[in-house]
């Protein structure tokens, strides 16, 4: 084991630190109380004695040896051991020197502790597996009890809270009015929703729907990427025909010179403008610089007569 430290930083080895007062400190918890032991570096040395760095390294080796003895006695966790149980509700507590299992029931948490016999990796793993097994046994009961119907006074709604497959789901039911009958009806709907969500077949259908939605979303993302690159699914460099459907059509007046020249002229009425992108006249209603509404009048064709007819409709709408 190798550990180094300075006056401002702890050593690389856990529970061993340099306190800045010429000593190394080993900290651990025993019976819920913090314990510590210091290994001092002598300040006064005779002429020709060892250097301060050599004395500091000697004190550090003594601190590491003391830490190893604490690990063998089971008072400290091995530095190579993982601190988490790799499972929800299971974690390592240094103060208790044990794995703690947290189980929720009826809105309250209960805890169980699994201490290892000593600080070896084998005993730590055995205690961790026992804690995970205990949590798995109570997980189904936890999901069954983690379901409640509450009245939220702030939002004036009934809330259904349920734990399904490790996920917390919320559903809200708002009464139509403040009458006692409407509030009671919303509560009954919330209770019925609670019973429905607790059914196993409903959970299976919900999981299947989530998978289908995620799969469809991923497929749509890939399709849009291919459209953006103008590539076919096989990778050939060709334009996707369906891309033309979502692109805006070219201005209709561009094909007819007479219609284009007419469209370039002003409508003669404020708020009525020609839009080459949509191929029609747009009416913008505003008040003191704030747009209130917008309506478009598209021409049926590209001829000057049809464009003029659409303009007259837009002007009439603007004046009304």
One Martini backbone bead per residue (centre of mass of N, CA, C, O) as a GRO file, in nm:
protein
  320
    1UNK     BB    1   0.098   0.035   0.020
    2UNK     BB    2   0.026   0.377  -0.083
    3UNK     BB    3   0.106   0.697   0.082
    4UNK     BB    4   0.024   1.045   0.050
    5UNK     BB    5   0.090   1.381   0.200
    6UNK     BB    6  -0.035   1.688   0.320
    7UNK     BB    7  -0.150   1.967   0.490
    8UNK     BB    8  -0.422   1.984   0.281
    9UNK     BB    9  -0.417   1.667   0.225
   10UNK     BB   10  -0.495   1.364   0.202
   11UNK     BB   11  -0.436   1.058   0.164
   12UNK     BB   12  -0.466   0.787  -0.058
   13UNK     BB   13  -0.550   0.660   0.204
   14UNK     BB   14  -0.791   0.564   0.385
   15UNK     BB   15  -0.803   0.717   0.710
   16UNK     BB   16  -0.538   0.876   0.614
   17UNK     BB   17  -0.382   1.175   0.759
   18UNK     BB   18  -0.257   1.508   0.744
   19UNK     BB   19  -0.283   1.762   1.003
   20UNK     BB   20  -0.034   1.985   1.019
   21UNK     BB   21   0.112   1.868   1.320
   22UNK     BB   22   0.327   1.645   1.288
   23UNK     BB   23   0.101   1.417   1.191
   24UNK     BB   24  -0.058   1.112   1.175
   25UNK     BB   25  -0.402   1.006   1.097
   26UNK     BB   26  -0.633   0.768   1.234
   27UNK     BB   27  -0.967   0.685   1.128
   28UNK     BB   28  -1.258   0.554   1.312
   29UNK     BB   29  -1.537   0.334   1.382
   30UNK     BB   30  -1.679   0.255   1.718
   31UNK     BB   31  -1.985   0.212   1.821
   32UNK     BB   32  -2.056   0.505   1.677
   33UNK     BB   33  -1.762   0.611   1.732
   34UNK     BB   34  -1.497   0.817   1.713
   35UNK     BB   35  -1.168   0.729   1.614
   36UNK     BB   36  -0.811   0.800   1.704
   37UNK     BB   37  -0.464   0.810   1.574
   38UNK     BB   38  -0.133   0.919   1.636
   39UNK     BB   39   0.174   0.995   1.430
   40UNK     BB   40   0.453   1.136   1.515
   41UNK     BB   41   0.693   1.391   1.434
   42UNK     BB   42   0.991   1.478   1.522
   43UNK     BB   43   1.147   1.793   1.582
   44UNK     BB   44   1.379   1.706   1.763
   45UNK     BB   45   1.726   1.701   1.664
   46UNK     BB   46   2.021   1.596   1.625
   47UNK     BB   47   2.315   1.631   1.505
   48UNK     BB   48   2.303   1.417   1.226
   49UNK     BB   49   2.032   1.335   1.174
   50UNK     BB   50   1.752   1.281   1.046
   51UNK     BB   51   1.525   1.371   0.838
   52UNK     BB   52   1.203   1.477   0.810
   53UNK     BB   53   1.113   1.288   0.578
   54UNK     BB   54   1.198   1.023   0.715
   55UNK     BB   55   1.012   1.052   0.965
   56UNK     BB   56   0.751   1.076   0.805
   57UNK     BB   57   0.765   0.795   0.667
   58UNK     BB   58   0.769   0.630   0.929
   59UNK     BB   59   0.493   0.726   1.038
   60UNK     BB   60   0.329   0.625   0.795
   61UNK     BB   61   0.392   0.323   0.827
   62UNK     BB   62   0.258   0.302   1.106
   63UNK     BB   63  -0.028   0.387   1.015
   64UNK     BB   64  -0.069   0.157   0.809
   65UNK     BB   65  -0.035  -0.076   1.010
   66UNK     BB   66  -0.278   0.006   1.184
   67UNK     BB   67  -0.489  -0.018   0.962
   68UNK     BB   68  -0.453  -0.322   0.905
   69UNK     BB   69  -0.546  -0.412   1.187
   70UNK     BB   70  -0.835  -0.297   1.158
   71UNK     BB   71  -0.916  -0.474   0.918
   72UNK     BB   72  -0.878  -0.751   1.061
   73UNK     BB   73  -1.097  -0.665   1.293
   74UNK     BB   74  -1.344  -0.503   1.132
   75UNK     BB   75  -1.327  -0.166   1.164
   76UNK     BB   76  -1.247  -0.167   0.855
   77UNK     BB   77  -1.241  -0.100   0.524
   78UNK     BB   78  -1.132  -0.201   0.247
   79UNK     BB   79  -0.986  -0.017  -0.006
   80UNK     BB   80  -1.101  -0.222  -0.248
   81UNK     BB   81  -1.377  -0.181  -0.165
   82UNK     BB   82  -1.700  -0.130  -0.212
   83UNK     BB   83  -1.953   0.107  -0.106
   84UNK     BB   84  -2.169  -0.042  -0.275
   85UNK     BB   85  -2.444  -0.275  -0.346
   86UNK     BB   86  -2.563  -0.255  -0.641
   87UNK     BB   87  -2.839  -0.157  -0.495
   88UNK     BB   88  -3.135  -0.058  -0.411
   89UNK     BB   89  -3.106   0.015  -0.060
   90UNK     BB   90  -2.782  -0.039  -0.063
   91UNK     BB   91  -2.532   0.045   0.189
   92UNK     BB   92  -2.243   0.185   0.322
   93UNK     BB   93  -2.148   0.225   0.676
   94UNK     BB   94  -1.888   0.344   0.853
   95UNK     BB   95  -1.996   0.377   1.146
   96UNK     BB   96  -2.122   0.070   1.147
   97UNK     BB   97  -1.975  -0.139   0.971
   98UNK     BB   98  -2.218  -0.172   0.748
   99UNK     BB   99  -2.491  -0.291   0.582
  100UNK     BB  100  -2.770  -0.110   0.448
  101UNK     BB  101  -3.126  -0.155   0.461
  102UNK     BB  102  -3.391   0.001   0.269
  103UNK     BB  103  -3.743   0.010   0.363
  104UNK     BB  104  -4.060   0.086   0.235
  105UNK     BB  105  -4.362   0.159   0.446
  106UNK     BB  106  -4.618   0.364   0.469
  107UNK     BB  107  -4.399   0.612   0.453
  108UNK     BB  108  -4.178   0.427   0.593
  109UNK     BB  109  -3.856   0.355   0.724
  110UNK     BB  110  -3.656   0.059   0.723
  111UNK     BB  111  -3.378  -0.105   0.893
  112UNK     BB  112  -3.088  -0.309   0.801
  113UNK     BB  113  -2.801  -0.490   0.930
  114UNK     BB  114  -2.471  -0.604   0.774
  115UNK     BB  115  -2.203  -0.725   0.923
  116UNK     BB  116  -1.890  -0.810   0.910
  117UNK     BB  117  -1.654  -1.009   1.060
  118UNK     BB  118  -1.449  -0.861   0.871
  119UNK     BB  119  -1.217  -0.682   0.639
  120UNK     BB  120  -1.251  -0.874   0.422
  121UNK     BB  121  -1.360  -0.941   0.106
  122UNK     BB  122  -1.530  -1.195   0.164
  123UNK     BB  123  -1.705  -1.082   0.401
  124UNK     BB  124  -1.814  -0.836   0.250
  125UNK     BB  125  -1.961  -0.997   0.026
  126UNK     BB  126  -2.147  -1.164   0.209
  127UNK     BB  127  -2.293  -0.922   0.338
  128UNK     BB  128  -2.395  -0.798   0.074
  129UNK     BB  129  -2.565  -1.039  -0.026
  130UNK     BB  130  -2.754  -1.043   0.219
  131UNK     BB  131  -2.867  -0.758   0.175
  132UNK     BB  132  -2.978  -0.800  -0.112
  133UNK     BB  133  -3.167  -1.037  -0.040
  134UNK     BB  134  -3.338  -0.879   0.162
  135UNK     BB  135  -3.437  -0.663  -0.039
  136UNK     BB  136  -3.572  -0.856  -0.248
  137UNK     BB  137  -3.788  -0.973  -0.052
  138UNK     BB  138  -3.908  -0.661   0.000
  139UNK     BB  139  -3.983  -0.538  -0.281
  140UNK     BB  140  -4.273  -0.632  -0.328
  141UNK     BB  141  -4.383  -0.510  -0.067
  142UNK     BB  142  -4.293  -0.226  -0.134
  143UNK     BB  143  -4.469  -0.188  -0.391
  144UNK     BB  144  -4.745  -0.243  -0.249
  145UNK     BB  145  -4.710   0.004  -0.027
  146UNK     BB  146  -4.623   0.225  -0.254
  147UNK     BB  147  -4.942   0.335  -0.218
  148UNK     BB  148  -5.127   0.642  -0.272
  149UNK     BB  149  -5.388   0.879  -0.163
  150UNK     BB  150  -5.386   1.234  -0.213
  151UNK     BB  151  -5.451   1.559  -0.094
  152UNK     BB  152  -5.390   1.865  -0.269
  153UNK     BB  153  -5.432   2.179  -0.148
  154UNK     BB  154  -5.277   2.362  -0.349
  155UNK     BB  155  -5.404   2.220  -0.629
  156UNK     BB  156  -5.676   2.068  -0.594
  157UNK     BB  157  -5.585   1.747  -0.579
  158UNK     BB  158  -5.553   1.414  -0.667
  159UNK     BB  159  -5.296   1.178  -0.566
  160UNK     BB  160  -5.117   0.917  -0.730
  161UNK     BB  161  -4.892   0.681  -0.568
  162UNK     BB  162  -4.660   0.453  -0.735
  163UNK     BB  163  -4.465   0.148  -0.729
  164UNK     BB  164  -4.305   0.038  -1.041
  165UNK     BB  165  -4.029  -0.118  -1.112
  166UNK     BB  166  -3.874   0.125  -0.946
  167UNK     BB  167  -4.108   0.332  -1.020
  168UNK     BB  168  -4.253   0.650  -0.989
  169UNK     BB  169  -4.597   0.720  -1.002
  170UNK     BB  170  -4.822   0.981  -1.133
  171UNK     BB  171  -5.163   1.087  -1.054
  172UNK     BB  172  -5.425   1.319  -1.151
  173UNK     BB  173  -5.733   1.458  -0.985
  174UNK     BB  174  -5.977   1.690  -1.086
  175UNK     BB  175  -6.227   1.866  -0.990
  176UNK     BB  176  -6.485   2.047  -1.129
  177UNK     BB  177  -6.543   2.143  -0.831
  178UNK     BB  178  -6.611   2.243  -0.478
  179UNK     BB  179  -6.784   2.018  -0.432
  180UNK     BB  180  -6.829   1.729  -0.257
  181UNK     BB  181  -6.909   1.550  -0.500
  182UNK     BB  182  -6.665   1.612  -0.687
  183UNK     BB  183  -6.442   1.526  -0.489
  184UNK     BB  184  -6.543   1.232  -0.453
  185UNK     BB  185  -6.525   1.150  -0.751
  186UNK     BB  186  -6.218   1.198  -0.779
  187UNK     BB  187  -6.139   0.992  -0.562
  188UNK     BB  188  -6.257   0.740  -0.698
  189UNK     BB  189  -6.081   0.763  -0.950
  190UNK     BB  190  -5.811   0.732  -0.798
  191UNK     BB  191  -5.866   0.452  -0.677
  192UNK     BB  192  -5.906   0.308  -0.950
  193UNK     BB  193  -5.623   0.373  -1.056
  194UNK     BB  194  -5.472   0.224  -0.835
  195UNK     BB  195  -5.583  -0.059  -0.902
  196UNK     BB  196  -5.485  -0.068  -1.197
  197UNK     BB  197  -5.171  -0.027  -1.147
  198UNK     BB  198  -5.149  -0.305  -0.966
  199UNK     BB  199  -5.169  -0.467  -1.210
  200UNK     BB  200  -4.978  -0.680  -1.393
  201UNK     BB  201  -5.093  -0.642  -1.685
  202UNK     BB  202  -5.055  -0.334  -1.693
  203UNK     BB  203  -4.747  -0.333  -1.667
  204UNK     BB  204  -4.688  -0.496  -1.922
  205UNK     BB  205  -4.821  -0.301  -2.122
  206UNK     BB  206  -4.652  -0.053  -2.046
  207UNK     BB  207  -4.377  -0.173  -2.124
  208UNK     BB  208  -4.447  -0.229  -2.421
  209UNK     BB  209  -4.516   0.064  -2.497
  210UNK     BB  210  -4.241   0.184  -2.433
  211UNK     BB  211  -4.085   0.016  -2.640
  212UNK     BB  212  -4.241   0.110  -2.892
  213UNK     BB  213  -4.188   0.413  -2.861
  214UNK     BB  214  -3.879   0.398  -2.862
  215UNK     BB  215  -3.854   0.256  -3.136
  216UNK     BB  216  -4.004   0.473  -3.306
  217UNK     BB  217  -3.820   0.708  -3.232
  218UNK     BB  218  -3.556   0.590  -3.344
  219UNK     BB  219  -3.659   0.555  -3.634
  220UNK     BB  220  -3.723   0.856  -3.685
  221UNK     BB  221  -3.437   0.963  -3.640
  222UNK     BB  222  -3.304   0.803  -3.870
  223UNK     BB  223  -3.481   0.915  -4.098
  224UNK     BB  224  -3.401   1.216  -4.062
  225UNK     BB  225  -3.100   1.172  -4.113
  226UNK     BB  226  -3.132   1.069  -4.405
  227UNK     BB  227  -3.267   1.324  -4.511
  228UNK     BB  228  -3.040   1.521  -4.446
  229UNK     BB  229  -2.831   1.342  -4.631
  230UNK     BB  230  -2.969   1.218  -4.883
  231UNK     BB  231  -3.027   0.907  -4.802
  232UNK     BB  232  -3.049   0.589  -4.825
  233UNK     BB  233  -3.062   0.303  -4.638
  234UNK     BB  234  -2.808   0.175  -4.816
  235UNK     BB  235  -2.617   0.455  -4.880
  236UNK     BB  236  -2.705   0.592  -5.122
  237UNK     BB  237  -2.664   0.873  -5.329
  238UNK     BB  238  -2.988   0.991  -5.270
  239UNK     BB  239  -3.295   1.123  -5.295
  240UNK     BB  240  -3.567   1.151  -5.106
  241UNK     BB  241  -3.892   1.154  -5.204
  242UNK     BB  242  -4.031   1.239  -4.924
  243UNK     BB  243  -3.886   1.520  -4.900
  244UNK     BB  244  -4.065   1.685  -5.101
  245UNK     BB  245  -4.327   1.701  -4.916
  246UNK     BB  246  -4.184   1.890  -4.678
  247UNK     BB  247  -4.125   2.096  -4.877
  248UNK     BB  248  -4.150   2.394  -4.997
  249UNK     BB  249  -4.301   2.543  -5.235
  250UNK     BB  250  -4.276   2.717  -5.495
  251UNK     BB  251  -4.353   2.994  -5.629
  252UNK     BB  252  -4.616   3.051  -5.842
  253UNK     BB  253  -4.519   3.326  -5.979
  254UNK     BB  254  -4.250   3.219  -6.114
  255UNK     BB  255  -4.394   3.086  -6.373
  256UNK     BB  256  -4.536   3.379  -6.396
  257UNK     BB  257  -4.457   3.687  -6.485
  258UNK     BB  258  -4.719   3.847  -6.437
  259UNK     BB  259  -4.764   3.753  -6.143
  260UNK     BB  260  -4.495   3.858  -6.031
  261UNK     BB  261  -4.539   4.161  -6.095
  262UNK     BB  262  -4.798   4.187  -5.923
  263UNK     BB  263  -4.681   4.089  -5.646
  264UNK     BB  264  -4.467   4.327  -5.615
  265UNK     BB  265  -4.689   4.493  -5.554
  266UNK     BB  266  -4.872   4.679  -5.375
  267UNK     BB  267  -5.187   4.666  -5.217
  268UNK     BB  268  -5.270   4.959  -5.068
  269UNK     BB  269  -5.272   4.820  -4.777
  270UNK     BB  270  -5.236   4.813  -4.456
  271UNK     BB  271  -5.130   4.474  -4.368
  272UNK     BB  272  -5.091   4.388  -4.678
  273UNK     BB  273  -4.908   4.104  -4.798
  274UNK     BB  274  -4.673   3.936  -4.987
  275UNK     BB  275  -4.610   3.572  -5.008
  276UNK     BB  276  -4.380   3.369  -5.163
  277UNK     BB  277  -4.389   3.111  -4.989
  278UNK     BB  278  -4.722   3.074  -4.991
  279UNK     BB  279  -4.874   3.218  -5.230
  280UNK     BB  280  -4.989   3.488  -5.072
  281UNK     BB  281  -5.194   3.680  -4.869
  282UNK     BB  282  -5.123   3.883  -4.580
  283UNK     BB  283  -5.286   3.946  -4.261
  284UNK     BB  284  -5.196   4.200  -4.023
  285UNK     BB  285  -5.282   4.234  -3.684
  286UNK     BB  286  -5.226   4.541  -3.501
  287UNK     BB  287  -5.113   4.699  -3.173
  288UNK     BB  288  -4.866   4.892  -3.101
  289UNK     BB  289  -4.663   4.656  -3.230
  290UNK     BB  290  -4.875   4.421  -3.176
  291UNK     BB  291  -4.954   4.110  -3.264
  292UNK     BB  292  -5.275   3.952  -3.301
  293UNK     BB  293  -5.299   3.855  -3.613
  294UNK     BB  294  -5.309   3.591  -3.881
  295UNK     BB  295  -5.381   3.583  -4.243
  296UNK     BB  296  -5.435   3.375  -4.531
  297UNK     BB  297  -5.450   3.433  -4.904
  298UNK     BB  298  -5.473   3.216  -5.150
  299UNK     BB  299  -5.411   3.139  -5.465
  300UNK     BB  300  -5.546   2.928  -5.706
  301UNK     BB  301  -5.332   3.062  -5.896
  302UNK     BB  302  -5.100   3.236  -6.141
  303UNK     BB  303  -5.278   3.443  -6.227
  304UNK     BB  304  -5.362   3.771  -6.211
  305UNK     BB  305  -5.663   3.730  -6.139
  306UNK     BB  306  -5.621   3.539  -5.889
  307UNK     BB  307  -5.439   3.731  -5.729
  308UNK     BB  308  -5.643   3.967  -5.719
  309UNK     BB  309  -5.869   3.814  -5.571
  310UNK     BB  310  -5.703   3.760  -5.314
  311UNK     BB  311  -5.649   4.059  -5.249
  312UNK     BB  312  -5.943   4.149  -5.209
  313UNK     BB  313  -5.998   3.961  -4.969
  314UNK     BB  314  -5.779   4.080  -4.784
  315UNK     BB  315  -5.880   4.373  -4.783
  316UNK     BB  316  -6.163   4.313  -4.671
  317UNK     BB  317  -6.063   4.185  -4.405
  318UNK     BB  318  -5.907   4.436  -4.305
  319UNK     BB  319  -6.153   4.639  -4.296
  320UNK     BB  320  -6.330   4.458  -4.096
   0.00000   0.00000   0.00000
